[in-house]
Tab-separated table of C-alpha atoms and ligand atoms in Angstrom:
chain	number	residue	atom	x	y	z
A	27	MET	CA	-48.585	-1.640	-114.492
A	28	ALA	CA	-47.981	-3.608	-117.653
A	29	ALA	CA	-50.950	-4.124	-119.929
A	30	VAL	CA	-51.945	-7.677	-120.741
A	31	ALA	CA	-51.093	-8.582	-124.316
A	32	HIS	CA	-54.287	-8.789	-126.334
A	33	GLU	CA	-54.652	-9.791	-129.928
A	34	PHE	CA	-56.752	-7.264	-131.736
A	35	THR	CA	-58.261	-8.415	-134.942
A	36	VAL	CA	-59.161	-4.977	-136.266
A	37	PRO	CA	-56.459	-3.661	-138.628
A	38	ALA	CA	-55.052	-0.403	-137.253
A	39	ASP	CA	-56.070	1.641	-140.295
A	40	ARG	CA	-59.745	0.671	-140.082
A	41	GLU	CA	-62.515	2.362	-138.139
A	42	ALA	CA	-63.447	0.006	-135.302
A	43	VAL	CA	-67.142	0.814	-135.649
A	44	VAL	CA	-69.074	2.480	-138.469
A	45	VAL	CA	-72.772	3.153	-137.918
A	46	THR	CA	-74.726	4.380	-140.916
A	47	ASP	CA	-78.257	5.770	-140.932
A	48	LEU	CA	-79.366	3.608	-138.004
A	49	ALA	CA	-83.053	3.770	-137.029
A	50	LYS	CA	-85.140	1.724	-134.630
A	51	ALA	CA	-88.903	1.650	-134.105
A	52	TYR	CA	-89.928	-0.719	-131.322
A	53	GLY	CA	-92.626	-3.281	-132.119
A	54	GLY	CA	-96.124	-1.864	-132.173
A	55	SER	CA	-94.890	1.705	-132.521
A	56	ASP	CA	-94.667	3.894	-135.657
A	57	ALA	CA	-92.430	6.361	-133.849
A	58	PHE	CA	-88.687	5.924	-134.103
A	59	ALA	CA	-86.817	5.612	-130.794
A	60	ILE	CA	-83.674	6.532	-132.767
A	61	GLU	CA	-83.292	7.846	-136.324
A	62	ASP	CA	-80.549	9.019	-138.727
A	63	ILE	CA	-77.778	7.854	-136.400
A	64	THR	CA	-74.478	7.991	-138.278
A	65	PHE	CA	-71.016	8.005	-136.702
A	66	GLU	CA	-67.616	6.340	-136.735
A	67	VAL	CA	-65.365	5.223	-133.899
A	68	PRO	CA	-61.668	5.082	-134.792
A	69	GLN	CA	-59.518	2.278	-133.374
A	70	GLY	CA	-58.672	2.733	-129.703
A	71	GLN	CA	-60.942	5.727	-129.170
A	72	PHE	CA	-63.243	6.394	-126.242
A	73	LEU	CA	-66.537	7.657	-127.619
A	74	THR	CA	-69.517	8.624	-125.469
A	75	LEU	CA	-73.217	8.772	-126.261
A	76	LEU	CA	-74.569	11.589	-124.080
A	77	GLY	CA	-78.129	12.819	-123.720
A	78	PRO	CA	-81.147	13.093	-121.436
A	79	SER	CA	-83.213	10.122	-120.305
A	80	GLY	CA	-85.152	8.517	-123.153
A	81	CYS	CA	-83.085	10.079	-125.981
A	82	GLY	CA	-82.095	6.664	-127.351
A	83	LYS	CA	-78.620	5.964	-125.961
A	84	THR	CA	-79.318	2.414	-124.742
A	85	THR	CA	-81.262	1.625	-127.909
A	86	THR	CA	-78.260	2.665	-130.016
A	87	LEU	CA	-75.845	0.623	-127.891
A	88	ARG	CA	-78.096	-2.453	-127.890
A	89	CYS	CA	-78.444	-2.292	-131.692
A	90	ILE	CA	-74.641	-2.218	-131.959
A	91	ALA	CA	-74.429	-5.178	-129.562
A	92	GLY	CA	-77.013	-7.087	-131.614
A	93	LEU	CA	-79.365	-7.274	-128.620
A	94	GLU	CA	-81.885	-5.177	-130.522
A	95	ARG	CA	-82.589	-5.429	-134.249
A	96	ALA	CA	-82.507	-2.027	-135.957
A	97	THR	CA	-85.329	-1.133	-138.357
A	98	ARG	CA	-83.001	0.590	-140.813
A	99	GLY	CA	-79.296	1.094	-141.287
A	100	ARG	CA	-75.957	-0.611	-141.266
A	101	ILE	CA	-73.293	-1.429	-138.681
A	102	GLU	CA	-69.699	-2.368	-139.506
A	103	MET	CA	-67.016	-3.547	-137.105
A	104	GLY	CA	-63.399	-3.677	-138.204
A	105	GLY	CA	-64.529	-3.570	-141.828
A	106	ASP	CA	-67.013	-6.445	-141.461
A	107	VAL	CA	-70.716	-5.787	-141.853
A	108	VAL	CA	-72.418	-7.125	-138.714
A	109	PHE	CA	-75.817	-5.643	-139.499
A	110	ASP	CA	-77.452	-4.431	-142.687
A	111	ALA	CA	-81.218	-3.966	-142.731
A	112	SER	CA	-81.438	-3.875	-146.536
A	113	SER	CA	-79.601	-7.171	-147.100
A	114	LYS	CA	-81.023	-8.648	-143.870
A	115	ARG	CA	-77.529	-9.439	-142.598
A	116	ASP	CA	-77.611	-9.725	-138.795
A	117	VAL	CA	-74.629	-11.288	-137.013
A	118	LYS	CA	-75.556	-12.742	-133.618
A	119	THR	CA	-74.404	-10.945	-130.469
A	120	GLU	CA	-72.045	-13.738	-129.476
A	121	ASP	CA	-70.374	-13.606	-132.889
A	122	ARG	CA	-69.785	-9.832	-132.804
A	123	PRO	CA	-66.315	-8.743	-131.559
A	124	ILE	CA	-67.767	-6.945	-128.549
A	125	ALA	CA	-68.139	-7.161	-124.815
A	126	MET	CA	-70.799	-5.250	-122.942
A	127	VAL	CA	-70.904	-3.938	-119.406
A	128	PRO	CA	-74.596	-3.406	-118.691
A	129	GLN	CA	-75.847	-0.876	-116.172
A	130	SER	CA	-76.572	-3.575	-113.604
A	131	TYR	CA	-73.051	-5.110	-114.007
A	132	GLY	CA	-74.527	-8.556	-114.757
A	133	ILE	CA	-72.297	-10.261	-112.166
A	134	TRP	CA	-73.281	-13.882	-111.508
A	135	PRO	CA	-74.037	-14.317	-107.802
A	136	HIS	CA	-73.478	-18.086	-107.689
A	137	MET	CA	-69.833	-17.718	-108.760
A	138	THR	CA	-66.688	-16.421	-107.106
A	139	VAL	CA	-64.897	-13.316	-108.369
A	140	LEU	CA	-62.364	-15.454	-110.264
A	141	GLU	CA	-65.058	-17.676	-111.812
A	142	ASN	CA	-66.946	-14.592	-112.977
A	143	ALA	CA	-63.815	-13.129	-114.534
A	144	ALA	CA	-62.788	-16.423	-116.180
A	145	PHE	CA	-66.248	-17.179	-117.611
A	146	PRO	CA	-65.793	-15.605	-121.068
A	147	MET	CA	-62.497	-17.442	-121.600
A	148	LYS	CA	-64.259	-20.753	-120.919
A	149	TYR	CA	-67.468	-20.163	-122.821
A	150	GLY	CA	-67.093	-16.972	-124.866
A	151	ARG	CA	-66.298	-16.151	-128.494
A	152	LYS	CA	-62.531	-16.432	-128.025
A	153	ARG	CA	-62.110	-19.530	-125.869
A	154	VAL	CA	-58.836	-20.283	-124.134
A	155	LYS	CA	-57.968	-24.016	-124.089
A	156	GLU	CA	-55.318	-24.229	-121.339
A	157	LYS	CA	-56.828	-24.169	-117.858
A	158	GLY	CA	-53.649	-22.676	-116.404
A	159	ASP	CA	-53.756	-19.911	-119.007
A	160	ILE	CA	-57.287	-19.008	-118.033
A	161	ARG	CA	-56.325	-18.585	-114.405
A	162	THR	CA	-53.169	-16.599	-115.170
A	163	ARG	CA	-54.941	-14.222	-117.500
A	164	ALA	CA	-57.913	-13.742	-115.181
A	165	MET	CA	-55.663	-13.091	-112.187
A	166	ASN	CA	-53.579	-10.672	-114.212
A	167	VAL	CA	-56.593	-8.540	-115.095
A	168	LEU	CA	-58.078	-8.846	-111.577
A	169	GLU	CA	-54.738	-7.569	-110.308
A	170	GLN	CA	-54.994	-4.560	-112.580
A	171	VAL	CA	-58.473	-3.655	-111.407
A	172	GLY	CA	-57.444	-4.141	-107.754
A	173	LEU	CA	-59.444	-7.321	-107.120
A	174	ALA	CA	-56.753	-10.033	-106.970
A	175	ASP	CA	-57.132	-10.335	-103.194
A	176	PHE	CA	-60.838	-11.034	-103.622
A	177	ALA	CA	-60.478	-13.733	-106.288
A	178	ASP	CA	-61.976	-16.542	-104.181
A	179	ARG	CA	-64.675	-14.452	-102.560
A	180	TRP	CA	-68.335	-14.856	-103.562
A	181	SER	CA	-69.071	-12.069	-106.009
A	182	THR	CA	-72.115	-10.966	-104.029
A	183	ARG	CA	-69.739	-10.018	-101.218
A	184	LEU	CA	-68.283	-7.113	-103.136
A	185	SER	CA	-69.131	-3.439	-102.790
A	186	GLY	CA	-70.848	-1.651	-105.675
A	187	GLY	CA	-67.559	-0.183	-106.872
A	188	GLN	CA	-65.819	-3.573	-106.705
A	189	GLN	CA	-68.651	-5.230	-108.655
A	190	GLN	CA	-68.309	-2.512	-111.255
A	191	ARG	CA	-64.589	-3.261	-111.588
A	192	LEU	CA	-65.295	-7.004	-111.798
A	193	ALA	CA	-67.784	-6.389	-114.608
A	194	LEU	CA	-65.124	-4.383	-116.395
A	195	ALA	CA	-62.457	-7.080	-115.819
A	196	ARG	CA	-64.776	-9.749	-117.198
A	197	ALA	CA	-65.563	-7.632	-120.251
A	198	LEU	CA	-61.844	-7.033	-120.907
A	199	LEU	CA	-61.206	-10.788	-120.600
A	200	CYS	CA	-63.612	-11.369	-123.488
A	201	ASP	CA	-60.771	-9.786	-125.480
A	202	PRO	CA	-63.227	-7.591	-127.351
A	203	ASP	CA	-62.395	-5.316	-130.260
A	204	VAL	CA	-65.098	-2.987	-128.981
A	205	LEU	CA	-66.169	-2.474	-125.389
A	206	LEU	CA	-69.751	-1.289	-124.854
A	207	LEU	CA	-70.547	0.339	-121.507
A	208	ASP	CA	-74.075	1.410	-120.533
A	209	GLU	CA	-73.992	3.857	-117.611
A	210	PRO	CA	-71.653	1.544	-115.668
A	211	LEU	CA	-71.144	4.080	-112.872
A	212	SER	CA	-74.728	5.154	-112.361
A	213	ASN	CA	-75.383	3.111	-109.204
A	214	LEU	CA	-72.441	4.529	-107.305
A	215	ASP	CA	-72.187	7.493	-104.977
A	216	ALA	CA	-70.826	10.759	-106.337
A	217	LYS	CA	-67.286	10.462	-104.949
A	218	LEU	CA	-66.800	6.883	-106.114
A	219	ARG	CA	-68.132	7.792	-109.548
A	220	VAL	CA	-65.477	10.447	-109.957
A	221	ARG	CA	-62.702	8.100	-108.811
A	222	LEU	CA	-63.845	5.171	-110.938
A	223	ARG	CA	-64.330	7.253	-114.061
A	224	GLY	CA	-60.630	8.116	-113.847
A	225	GLU	CA	-59.703	4.452	-113.336
A	226	LEU	CA	-61.955	3.305	-116.147
A	227	ARG	CA	-60.363	5.754	-118.561
A	228	GLN	CA	-56.931	4.561	-117.428
A	229	PHE	CA	-57.792	0.889	-118.043
A	230	GLN	CA	-59.239	1.773	-121.426
A	231	GLN	CA	-56.029	3.525	-122.437
A	232	GLN	CA	-53.802	0.750	-121.048
A	233	PHE	CA	-55.717	-1.945	-122.904
A	234	GLY	CA	-56.134	0.284	-125.972
A	235	VAL	CA	-59.629	-1.070	-126.450
A	236	THR	CA	-62.096	0.907	-128.531
A	237	SER	CA	-64.923	1.935	-126.206
A	238	LEU	CA	-68.471	3.142	-126.621
A	239	TYR	CA	-69.767	4.590	-123.400
A	240	VAL	CA	-73.287	5.689	-122.498
A	241	THR	CA	-74.073	8.323	-119.893
A	242	HIS	CA	-76.503	11.140	-119.168
A	243	ASP	CA	-73.875	12.853	-117.011
A	244	GLN	CA	-72.203	15.644	-118.968
A	245	ALA	CA	-69.286	15.998	-116.544
A	246	GLU	CA	-68.507	12.289	-116.939
A	247	ALA	CA	-68.698	12.570	-120.725
A	248	LEU	CA	-66.424	15.612	-120.864
A	249	ALA	CA	-63.888	14.127	-118.457
A	250	MET	CA	-63.543	10.705	-120.088
A	251	SER	CA	-64.107	10.963	-123.820
A	252	ASP	CA	-62.077	11.533	-126.943
A	253	THR	CA	-65.332	12.252	-128.758
A	254	VAL	CA	-68.867	12.876	-127.525
A	255	ILE	CA	-72.093	12.369	-129.449
A	256	VAL	CA	-74.851	14.528	-127.986
A	257	MET	CA	-78.258	12.936	-128.619
A	258	ASN	CA	-81.689	14.517	-128.272
A	259	GLN	CA	-85.029	12.840	-128.964
A	260	GLY	CA	-83.540	9.941	-130.876
A	261	LYS	CA	-81.259	12.043	-133.077
A	262	VAL	CA	-77.672	13.240	-133.120
A	263	GLU	CA	-77.332	16.924	-132.209
A	264	GLN	CA	-73.542	17.196	-132.429
A	265	ILE	CA	-70.429	15.024	-132.626
A	266	ASP	CA	-67.281	16.696	-131.319
A	267	SER	CA	-64.418	16.700	-128.847
A	268	PRO	CA	-65.342	17.761	-125.287
A	269	GLU	CA	-63.591	21.112	-125.809
A	270	ALA	CA	-65.373	21.824	-129.076
A	271	LEU	CA	-68.763	20.944	-127.559
A	272	TYR	CA	-68.205	23.395	-124.742
A	273	ASN	CA	-66.627	26.208	-126.744
A	274	SER	CA	-68.501	25.818	-130.025
A	275	PRO	CA	-71.917	24.251	-129.424
A	276	ARG	CA	-73.923	24.157	-132.643
A	277	THR	CA	-77.396	24.233	-131.163
A	278	SER	CA	-79.067	25.775	-128.113
A	279	PHE	CA	-79.800	22.237	-126.881
A	280	VAL	CA	-76.090	21.369	-126.823
A	281	ALA	CA	-75.154	24.737	-125.293
A	282	ASP	CA	-77.670	24.214	-122.515
A	283	PHE	CA	-76.914	20.526	-121.922
A	284	ILE	CA	-73.119	20.930	-121.773
A	285	GLY	CA	-72.357	23.286	-118.894
A	286	SER	CA	-74.729	26.207	-118.521
A	287	ALA	CA	-75.532	28.862	-121.049
A	288	ASN	CA	-77.414	32.119	-121.336
A	289	LEU	CA	-79.589	31.824	-124.433
A	290	ILE	CA	-80.958	35.183	-125.587
A	291	PRO	CA	-83.599	34.915	-128.359
A	292	ILE	CA	-82.882	37.026	-131.427
A	293	GLU	CA	-85.556	39.462	-132.657
A	294	GLU	CA	-83.771	40.413	-135.843
A	295	GLY	CA	-80.234	40.341	-137.083
A	296	THR	CA	-77.779	40.439	-139.945
A	297	ALA	CA	-75.235	37.844	-140.887
A	298	GLU	CA	-72.206	39.625	-142.344
A	299	ALA	CA	-70.011	38.101	-145.017
A	300	SER	CA	-67.169	37.886	-142.464
A	301	GLY	CA	-69.232	35.337	-140.500
A	302	VAL	CA	-70.096	37.803	-137.731
A	303	VAL	CA	-73.764	38.122	-136.776
A	304	VAL	CA	-75.128	41.431	-135.504
A	305	ALA	CA	-78.172	40.528	-133.452
A	306	LYS	CA	-80.909	42.675	-131.900
A	307	THR	CA	-82.473	41.156	-128.765
A	308	SER	CA	-84.682	42.325	-125.892
A	309	VAL	CA	-81.465	42.644	-123.868
A	310	GLY	CA	-79.618	44.780	-126.403
A	311	GLN	CA	-77.506	44.472	-129.535
A	312	PHE	CA	-74.659	41.963	-129.807
A	313	ARG	CA	-71.904	41.169	-132.266
A	314	CYS	CA	-71.471	37.385	-132.219
A	315	GLU	CA	-69.166	34.817	-133.664
A	316	THR	CA	-70.906	32.009	-135.489
A	317	VAL	CA	-70.184	28.336	-136.041
A	318	SER	CA	-73.430	27.662	-137.921
A	319	THR	CA	-73.078	27.854	-141.664
A	320	THR	CA	-74.948	31.075	-142.072
A	321	THR	CA	-75.375	32.696	-145.469
A	322	PRO	CA	-75.022	36.488	-145.360
A	323	GLY	CA	-78.345	38.308	-145.022
A	324	GLU	CA	-81.199	39.029	-142.638
A	325	LEU	CA	-82.016	36.740	-139.706
A	326	THR	CA	-85.236	36.519	-137.725
A	327	SER	CA	-84.559	33.609	-135.392
A	328	GLY	CA	-81.881	31.913	-133.343
A	329	PHE	CA	-80.058	32.759	-130.149
A	330	VAL	CA	-77.163	34.714	-128.765
A	331	CYS	CA	-75.366	32.239	-126.498
A	332	ALA	CA	-73.035	33.372	-123.719
A	333	ARG	CA	-71.471	31.235	-120.999
A	334	PRO	CA	-71.867	32.669	-117.447
A	335	GLU	CA	-68.100	33.151	-117.193
A	336	ASN	CA	-68.320	35.479	-120.205
A	337	VAL	CA	-71.029	37.680	-118.678
A	338	MET	CA	-69.276	40.483	-116.768
A	339	VAL	CA	-71.190	42.366	-114.089
A	340	LEU	CA	-69.677	45.825	-113.536
A	341	PRO	CA	-70.594	49.026	-111.681
A	342	VAL	CA	-72.954	51.189	-113.784
A	343	HIS	CA	-70.363	53.912	-114.296
A	344	ASP	CA	-67.429	51.572	-114.862
A	345	GLU	CA	-65.222	52.979	-117.620
A	346	ARG	CA	-65.009	49.717	-119.503
A	347	ALA	CA	-68.769	49.255	-119.315
A	348	LEU	CA	-69.303	52.779	-120.707
A	349	ALA	CA	-66.684	52.365	-123.442
A	350	GLU	CA	-67.721	48.892	-124.601
A	351	GLY	CA	-71.504	49.283	-124.494
A	352	GLY	CA	-72.389	47.729	-121.134
A	353	ILE	CA	-76.115	47.073	-120.762
A	354	HIS	CA	-78.062	48.408	-117.799
A	355	ALA	CA	-79.437	45.606	-115.561
A	356	LYS	CA	-80.611	44.880	-112.021
A	357	VAL	CA	-79.136	42.230	-109.714
A	358	THR	CA	-81.713	39.627	-108.628
A	359	ALA	CA	-79.419	37.160	-106.864
A	360	ALA	CA	-75.803	37.197	-105.712
A	361	GLU	CA	-73.912	34.370	-104.069
A	362	PHE	CA	-70.347	33.910	-102.877
A	363	LEU	CA	-69.246	30.367	-103.829
A	364	GLY	CA	-65.659	30.347	-102.613
A	365	ASP	CA	-63.733	30.192	-105.874
A	366	ARG	CA	-66.155	32.514	-107.672
A	367	VAL	CA	-69.297	34.573	-107.333
A	368	ALA	CA	-72.587	33.752	-109.071
A	369	ILE	CA	-74.771	36.713	-109.960
A	370	ASP	CA	-78.178	36.762	-111.680
A	371	VAL	CA	-79.311	39.964	-113.347
A	372	ALA	CA	-82.671	40.948	-114.830
A	373	VAL	CA	-82.557	42.688	-118.186
A	374	GLY	CA	-84.948	42.890	-121.143
A	375	GLY	CA	-87.432	40.501	-119.545
A	376	LEU	CA	-84.770	37.781	-119.115
A	377	THR	CA	-82.492	36.600	-116.339
A	378	LEU	CA	-78.821	36.327	-117.248
A	379	SER	CA	-76.366	34.350	-115.131
A	380	SER	CA	-72.840	35.507	-114.509
A	381	SER	CA	-69.968	33.631	-112.923
A	382	MET	CA	-66.927	35.734	-112.036
A	383	PRO	CA	-63.907	35.550	-109.766
A	384	GLY	CA	-64.600	37.134	-106.352
A	385	PRO	CA	-64.966	39.181	-104.320
A	386	LEU	CA	-68.718	39.735	-104.256
A	387	ARG	CA	-69.314	43.469	-104.655
A	388	VAL	CA	-73.052	43.562	-105.388
A	389	GLN	CA	-76.309	42.586	-103.736
A	390	PRO	CA	-79.868	41.991	-104.956
A	391	GLY	CA	-81.521	45.244	-106.041
A	392	ASP	CA	-78.262	46.894	-107.211
A	393	GLU	CA	-78.184	48.612	-110.587
A	394	VAL	CA	-75.254	47.319	-112.656
A	395	ALA	CA	-73.829	47.219	-116.165
A	396	VAL	CA	-73.585	43.886	-117.949
A	397	LEU	CA	-70.918	43.399	-120.561
A	398	ILE	CA	-70.716	40.518	-123.032
A	399	ARG	CA	-67.860	41.068	-125.456
A	400	PRO	CA	-68.085	40.187	-129.161
A	401	GLY	CA	-65.583	37.327	-128.891
A	402	ASP	CA	-67.448	35.895	-125.924
A	403	CYS	CA	-70.844	35.228	-127.474
A	404	LEU	CA	-71.974	32.892	-130.181
A	405	TYR	CA	-74.839	32.969	-132.654
A	406	LEU	CA	-76.836	29.720	-132.762
A	407	ASP	CA	-79.435	29.255	-135.481
A	408	ARG	CA	-81.688	26.951	-133.411
B	519	LIG	N1	-88.268	-2.363	-125.304
B	519	LIG	C1	-88.840	-1.203	-125.638
B	519	LIG	N2	-90.093	-1.175	-126.178
B	519	LIG	C2	-90.671	-0.010	-126.531
B	519	LIG	N3	-90.086	1.200	-126.402
B	519	LIG	C3	-88.863	1.240	-125.868
B	519	LIG	C4	-88.181	0.040	-125.453
B	519	LIG	N4	-86.961	0.398	-124.972
B	519	LIG	C5	-86.898	1.745	-125.066
B	519	LIG	N5	-88.026	2.256	-125.606
B	519	LIG	C6	-88.296	3.679	-125.901
B	519	LIG	O1	-87.289	4.169	-126.761
B	519	LIG	C7	-86.873	5.464	-126.383
B	519	LIG	C8	-85.377	5.465	-126.123
B	519	LIG	O2	-85.124	4.658	-125.000
B	519	LIG	P1	-83.650	4.331	-124.498
B	519	LIG	O3	-83.750	3.302	-123.442
B	519	LIG	O4	-82.806	4.034	-125.672
B	519	LIG	O5	-83.227	5.742	-123.866
B	519	LIG	P2	-81.937	6.144	-123.038
B	519	LIG	O6	-81.345	7.335	-123.722
B	519	LIG	O7	-81.059	4.985	-122.829
B	519	LIG	O8	-82.584	6.626	-121.641
B	519	LIG	P3	-82.033	6.483	-120.128
B	519	LIG	O9	-80.999	7.573	-119.944
B	519	LIG	O10	-83.240	6.735	-119.301
B	519	LIG	O11	-81.484	5.097	-119.947
B	519	LIG	C9	-87.716	5.855	-125.183
B	519	LIG	O12	-88.782	6.639	-125.619
B	519	LIG	C10	-88.186	4.528	-124.643
B	519	LIG	O13	-89.429	4.651	-123.998
B	520	LIG	MG1	-80.450	3.904	-121.104
């Protein structure tokens, strides 16, 4: 499929979006819904705001769209300042180089599919004068999202997935520099979500349009994004690639939110000059890698973080367990899951989860040795 030629006004060497110190307190409230939000989106990137319900994702997106006025901060698009609280600059939504796909799709029921798609070219920021051009361009994009055959159908007579694709087509036809998407797949069933997230990513790459995507679904965020911003209670927890978020979470919140994690509270520990942390916990002693900037010395808080796939459950007298300091534990749950086995063990007043390749060799009540190797656990300072 050939991509439609779009004129992008953002010079290639500029960040498409720069958000600096953004904060928003809704009217009548002293509390900030979002605070200290700072990030950049390079040209053509797919960036996702990820976090639990109420953490401020929609607020951030709506401030960028100009649908909400931030209390503090600055927003630049393609080098132009579109919002600056201190100088009171606030470019109107329709004059910002964006298109937004809201959660509810925003499809107009009294129009056909083609009329919906063509609407921004008739009335939007970048109007197209030639009627024939409008139709050709709209049909071209409808073709790409698989809706050309439905062009003359009333838009209400589309399935949820088709409406979602129409909303996306219409947003692309605004010819935006930046595409804003607020949980566009959230109303769809699980299978369709997975299929459409792949399609959406494909369209985004074909059109090369810079995209800011909002979701609370970590799998969606990991699968689609170049960069993910994990938000918690109105603030940024971590900005990283999907791989880095999974392998090197910086906080226990991120470790727990992305995939699953065993978080073992530290009683006392020592940060060595090499960056290794030796930590004493109720489970036992661990040597951990660290990504936090830890100054050498004593530690009294934080966590040892280990992914379930890095928690090995072995027979008590297993040679490796004996040689490498396996910790005595008791199995509390054991399940065969086809491609792997999931085992919970009780140790030191905690339950640790393990995920290993099969077969299942233990059952609840068994005494076992648990082994978490130094390279497989991480020290997190909060
Ligand atoms: N119009 C509003 N007036 C007052 N408070 C609001 C308004 N909109 C959102 N909030 C509050 O701001 C905070 C952030 O809300 P926001 O909608 O940005 O969260 P979200 O991350 O998008 O959540 P969700 O995943 O549920 O959509 C919440 O505490 C919410 O109650
Ligand atoms: Mg929201």
